[in-house]
Every structure is written in structure tokens, then in C-alpha cells.
Amino acid sequence: MTMEPTTLCKDCLNFGQDPALLTDDLNYTLKPTSLDLRKSARNGCPSCKAFLHHIEDQIARSWTKEAMGEGPIRIKAWPYPEGLGECIVQISRDGEGLQTTDFSFSISMSAGDPGSEDTRTRYRCVEPHSGSAACTRRISDLLNMCQQDHPQCASLVQDAHLPTRVLDLTLSSPDVLRIFETKGQQIKAPYVTLSHCWGKFDPTKLILKEGNLAELTTQFAYNRLAPVFRDAVDLTRGLGLRYLWIDALCIIQDSKLDWAAESMLMASVYAHATLNIAAASSPDSNTPFLRPRTFTPDVHLPFTSTQTGKKGTVALRPLYQNSDNVVGHLGQPLQSRAWCFQERILATRTVFFDDDLFLWECHRGYIPENLASITSLDNFHYGNRSMFPYNKPSRIVASSPPATVRDAWGALAEHWYKCLDEFGLRRLTYTDDALPAMSAIAEHFGNLTKDSYLAGIWKSELHRGLLWQVTDLREQDAIRSSTAPSWSWASLFHDSGSFMSSVLLQPLRYHATSDNDAQLLDVKLDPIHGNLIGQMRRASLHMKGLTKTIILNSKPNQGFNTIAWIPTSQQFELSICLDDDFFFSTCNQSFQARVEVLAFFLSQWNYNYHFRDVVVFGLLLTPATNTRNQEFVRCGTFEVKPGPRDEKELAEHRQRASRMQKLNPRKESFEGIWDSWDWRNVVIV
């Protein structure tokens, strides 16, 4: 990337000559006043024009809308250990520099720039087109680096076998390709996978069906592919790889048997791929991901190396655009799709094509296109969402192999529930797909923990896993799935609600095992396609536990509601959270007094929760309709906390709670709470 010197003003030409550019001593005066900057921009200096645009844009984005100022414009830089880093464009508002408005910019260079041979930068220039040869070359370099320098990543794919079907891209002409079937052969070869959004149904899109299988396994024209699929073919070829797996073309779409068989292999397909291409910015298969970028051009300034005298160009870009491009990754269309979530978790390496940059992710870390070096995946969060929680499970187990199932969950429980929470933020076209869309992740965790998966709940995590909540659903969405039992989170999964995989997740609390804990007597699973991690025709938990009939005497609201003080030798506060389908069908419209539900105690947990250290959790059950043997369905959850001991303490409790003040936590027993509860065997379906 080079600049024509005659198009730049004198001040921009001299910027790169400052010997302090590589140090924190840089204090370069770009223009005497902001009026001079505007004049230079009008006179045609492209760098001044870009500077002015970015400064005005940052002012518009600022909540203060602070004026630019009319004083001198100075550029102050500070380097990073890896080289040139960032700078501040500082505009004086008082003429003396005591009051300034600051604008942060990153300093970057292109990989092929002559000046980059002996000048390192923290940031890299972003290519104007994601399908450029330079972009493909950078991805190829990252792939080679990962293969050579990341032994854990390499070990996960080194013995990879081809999936049942792949696209073979190396026929005699680049205009044709075919679907290659392995037919049960164990063929070792590297292959690439594609993660993409299907979008709305398009009858013209080429997909694999029973009727065209023979044709597509012979050969077909490249131009028959949807644009996203063509881009994936082009990138795979550009990386020098032969085989590509795309679900739409490698699974027979009108065969339930093939779907059932291939869905059981999904974890292996993505985990063993050499690279996963994620068309993150494409909302459907007709929107290509290799396309011109839409960002505003950077500020380009000439640069002369103080060591060799080689001339090059540095690019200044508003720093918020760098951070927005990473954080904005969460807002890409692909990141909203539930089906695509497991593809990201399981893939060893993924390159995401966002709107204005690509982002590389592997087990070692991530590298946005605009950064020069890898960054650790750990502790990278945006709000309450972790951007990269996904590859940790296998890393943790690999570093310290667990001796027992319980040991495995001690290390992995947090990651499972975080995965469920992230999955719950995503959309599913069909609610009945909730279990299949998590099946590959479930298989992955099952391989790590050696635990039994019970329609979305792990057997060793039963007392915690059953306490999921889905609240705030719209009434039209509060419909139970027909392919998951009521006790599974998958039965009420919908993106319109607030999904919490477990009320015990933040923070993880300690299970205070006692003789009163509910006991699992038996589990019966009847999978639709014979897949124990997929959809269920019927599933039931046979349990024994303490129960008590609770009468709803007042109309509850959605979410948690305090409904009763259980009268025993000590007062206890009981709160409930009704599942939304039960709330809308029973309590919302025509609430009648004395609605009865069965409280089924699960377990007791120790942690500092609001006012006390010990809390009891359980399920709310209601008789199932059209079933045998007095079976129950889940209709909510409850918690019990020790209540005030007398009327005086009750008044004090209510007064302090209304002011949102915490009572001093004290350890209290649950002595007396079980006096009116009865042991009972229940079947939950």
C-alpha cells in the first residue's frame, strides 16, 4: 500500500519522518488549528479528509457531543512491546493545550508494505475485500502457524477421517465438482467444514436429495451452488485443500434416516475438520461472505524506517472500530442461530467472516484480522456473555484427566451451563429441534465426563440440572415441545423468553447432600430415531422424594413470587417460579382460587443467598393429562428459605427487604420444615 506524495499536504508528508514515532515521546503537531485541518481536507489532502471524517464521527458517537475545539491538533503515540500500537489525536480547546478533546487511533501496516520488513506493529491493516488474495494468504499463514505451533490443535485433527460425504473440488475443471461418498471406508484426508445460516426456504437452491444423489455424485456445475457455498469452495481451493463438507450437500435433506444417522456424527465432523469456515455475516446462503468491506477508509500517512530508510505507509484507524469489530462479532447473523452454536464449540479451528473483518479462533486463542498476534481465549467477556467459552472443556480435561464422573463435572459443570445459557440466547426455527441442536455438544461432554445424558439433563447433575427456568415467554410461544419431556429445558425452549440453564450457576453453589434428597429410582427413554441424545418419543423419571401439596390462593405473576409462609415450628418462606405454559393456561386469564400443585423436594444448597446461607430447591408438579399411573408433568420450580422466627422479626425482615438492604447472613437449620411433608414415589414425564 503506497501513497502518492503529491496528493498529501506538507504536514501529513512529514508525519512519518519524526524519529519519535517508535517511542512514547511523539508529540507531532499535525495542524496549527482545526480550521487548517478543514481547509486542507477541502484542498484535497486525502489523509486530512479522512482524519476530519473520523473525528467528526467520534464526536457524533460521544454522549457528550463535545465540540472539536479550534486549537492545535497534535498526535501523541505510545508503542507496545510488539511494536507500533496506538496514538491519540489531541485537539486543544483553549489554545494552550490545558483543555483538550482526545480521539484514539490504532497504527497499523500492511503485511507486504516495504516498511514492515523492519518495523513491527500491534495492528494490521484490514483488506478492502474479504475475498482478496491477501486475505486468503493471511488465513493460510494462520492455518500453517496453528498446525506447526499449536500441538493441542494439531493432535485433535491429525487422525481425521473423511465424513460420509464431502465435496471433491479437484476435478479436471474448476467449473465442476462432485459429491464423494466414502461408503464406509476409513479415508484419512484433511477437509474443511462450513457453518452458515440457511435463511428462508428457497426451492431453487441446490441441496442433496434422494432424487439427485446419483447426479451429484457424478459431477455438477460450480455455478449451480448458492453464493455462500461458492465462496466456501473458492476459499477451500485457495487454501490448497481438496475436500469440503456442507450440510445442505452432504446430508440427504429429504431422508429422515440419513438425517438421524448423520446428526449422530456431527460432533466428529466438526471436531476433526482441518478448518471450519463460518459465514458469520451472511443471513442466508444467497448473501456471499467474500465481498467488499463497507468501513470508512483509514488515514494513510507515509512512513520512513529510521533503521533502513525504507519507505512505507502507516494506517490510522479509530480505535473504537477495532473494538467494535471484535465485540460486534456477537451481533453477526450466524451468532444468533442455535444450530450453529455447536459447530463453533466443536470445531478445532474456525475463521469467521464478519461484516468488516475476519476473525481466527482455535484452542490456543483468537486473532482478529486487524491484530498481528494471538490473544488468549480466557476471560474475554462482553457484558454477561463470554465471547469464547467454547473450546475450554476439552482443554481442561486434557490438562488434568478426571478420575471419576464427579471429578469431571467439578471441572466442567460451569462450562456446560454456560453453553446452555449461550444456546438459550439463540433462535430455533422449530422448538422441537432443541435437543438435536445441542446433541453434538452433549456427545462431546459425554465423552469427556462418561456421564449419562437424560434428554438434556446429566444424570450426575440431576439435582442441579432440573432447576432450569424459562420465563417471560409470549403467550403464543408458551407451548411444550412434543419431542422432549416436561422436566427437560428443551421442552420449553424459545428465543422469546429469558432462559437460565440453572438458578445455581452464578456463582456455582455447593450441594449439601442429605438423607432428604430426592432419589432417582429409574429412567426410561424412548428416542424417536434411536439416538439417545436426540428427540424423544417419550421419557420419564421415576423418583422418590418429599412432597407437599401447595395451594395457590392468589393470582401469581410471571417469574418468581413469594406465595406462602409454611407453618411449622419455624417459619419458612416459599417462593415459586411457574413455567410459562402452566402460567398462561391456568393462572393468567381466569385464575380460580385453590389451584393445587405438588412441591417435590430435590436438594439443599449452601451459599450466601440474599439473607441466609441455606436454601432448599425443588420442582412443582401437576397431574399429567391422558397418561397412566398418576404421572406428573413439571409446571415450575420452588425455593424455600428460613423465615423470620416471630412477628417482630417478620416485620423487621419486610422493612429491610423493602429498602433493598441485606440482613446479616446467619446459618439456620431447616429443623421442622419436613414435619408436614410426605415421602412419595412420582413419575415425571
CSV table of C-alpha atoms in Angstrom, one decimal, residues 114-115 118 303-312:
chain,number,residue,atom,x,y,z
A,114,PRO,CA,8.1,-2.3,2.3
A,115,GLY,CA,8.4,-0.5,5.7
A,118,ASP,CA,11.9,-4.0,10.0
A,303,PHE,CA,6.4,6.3,6.8
A,304,THR,CA,10.2,6.1,6.6
A,305,SER,CA,12.1,3.5,8.7
A,306,THR,CA,14.6,5.1,10.9
A,307,GLN,CA,16.7,1.9,10.7
A,308,THR,CA,16.9,1.2,7.0
A,309,GLY,CA,15.4,4.2,5.4
A,310,LYS,CA,12.8,2.1,3.6
A,311,LYS,CA,9.6,3.9,2.8
A,312,GLY,CA,6.2,2.6,3.5
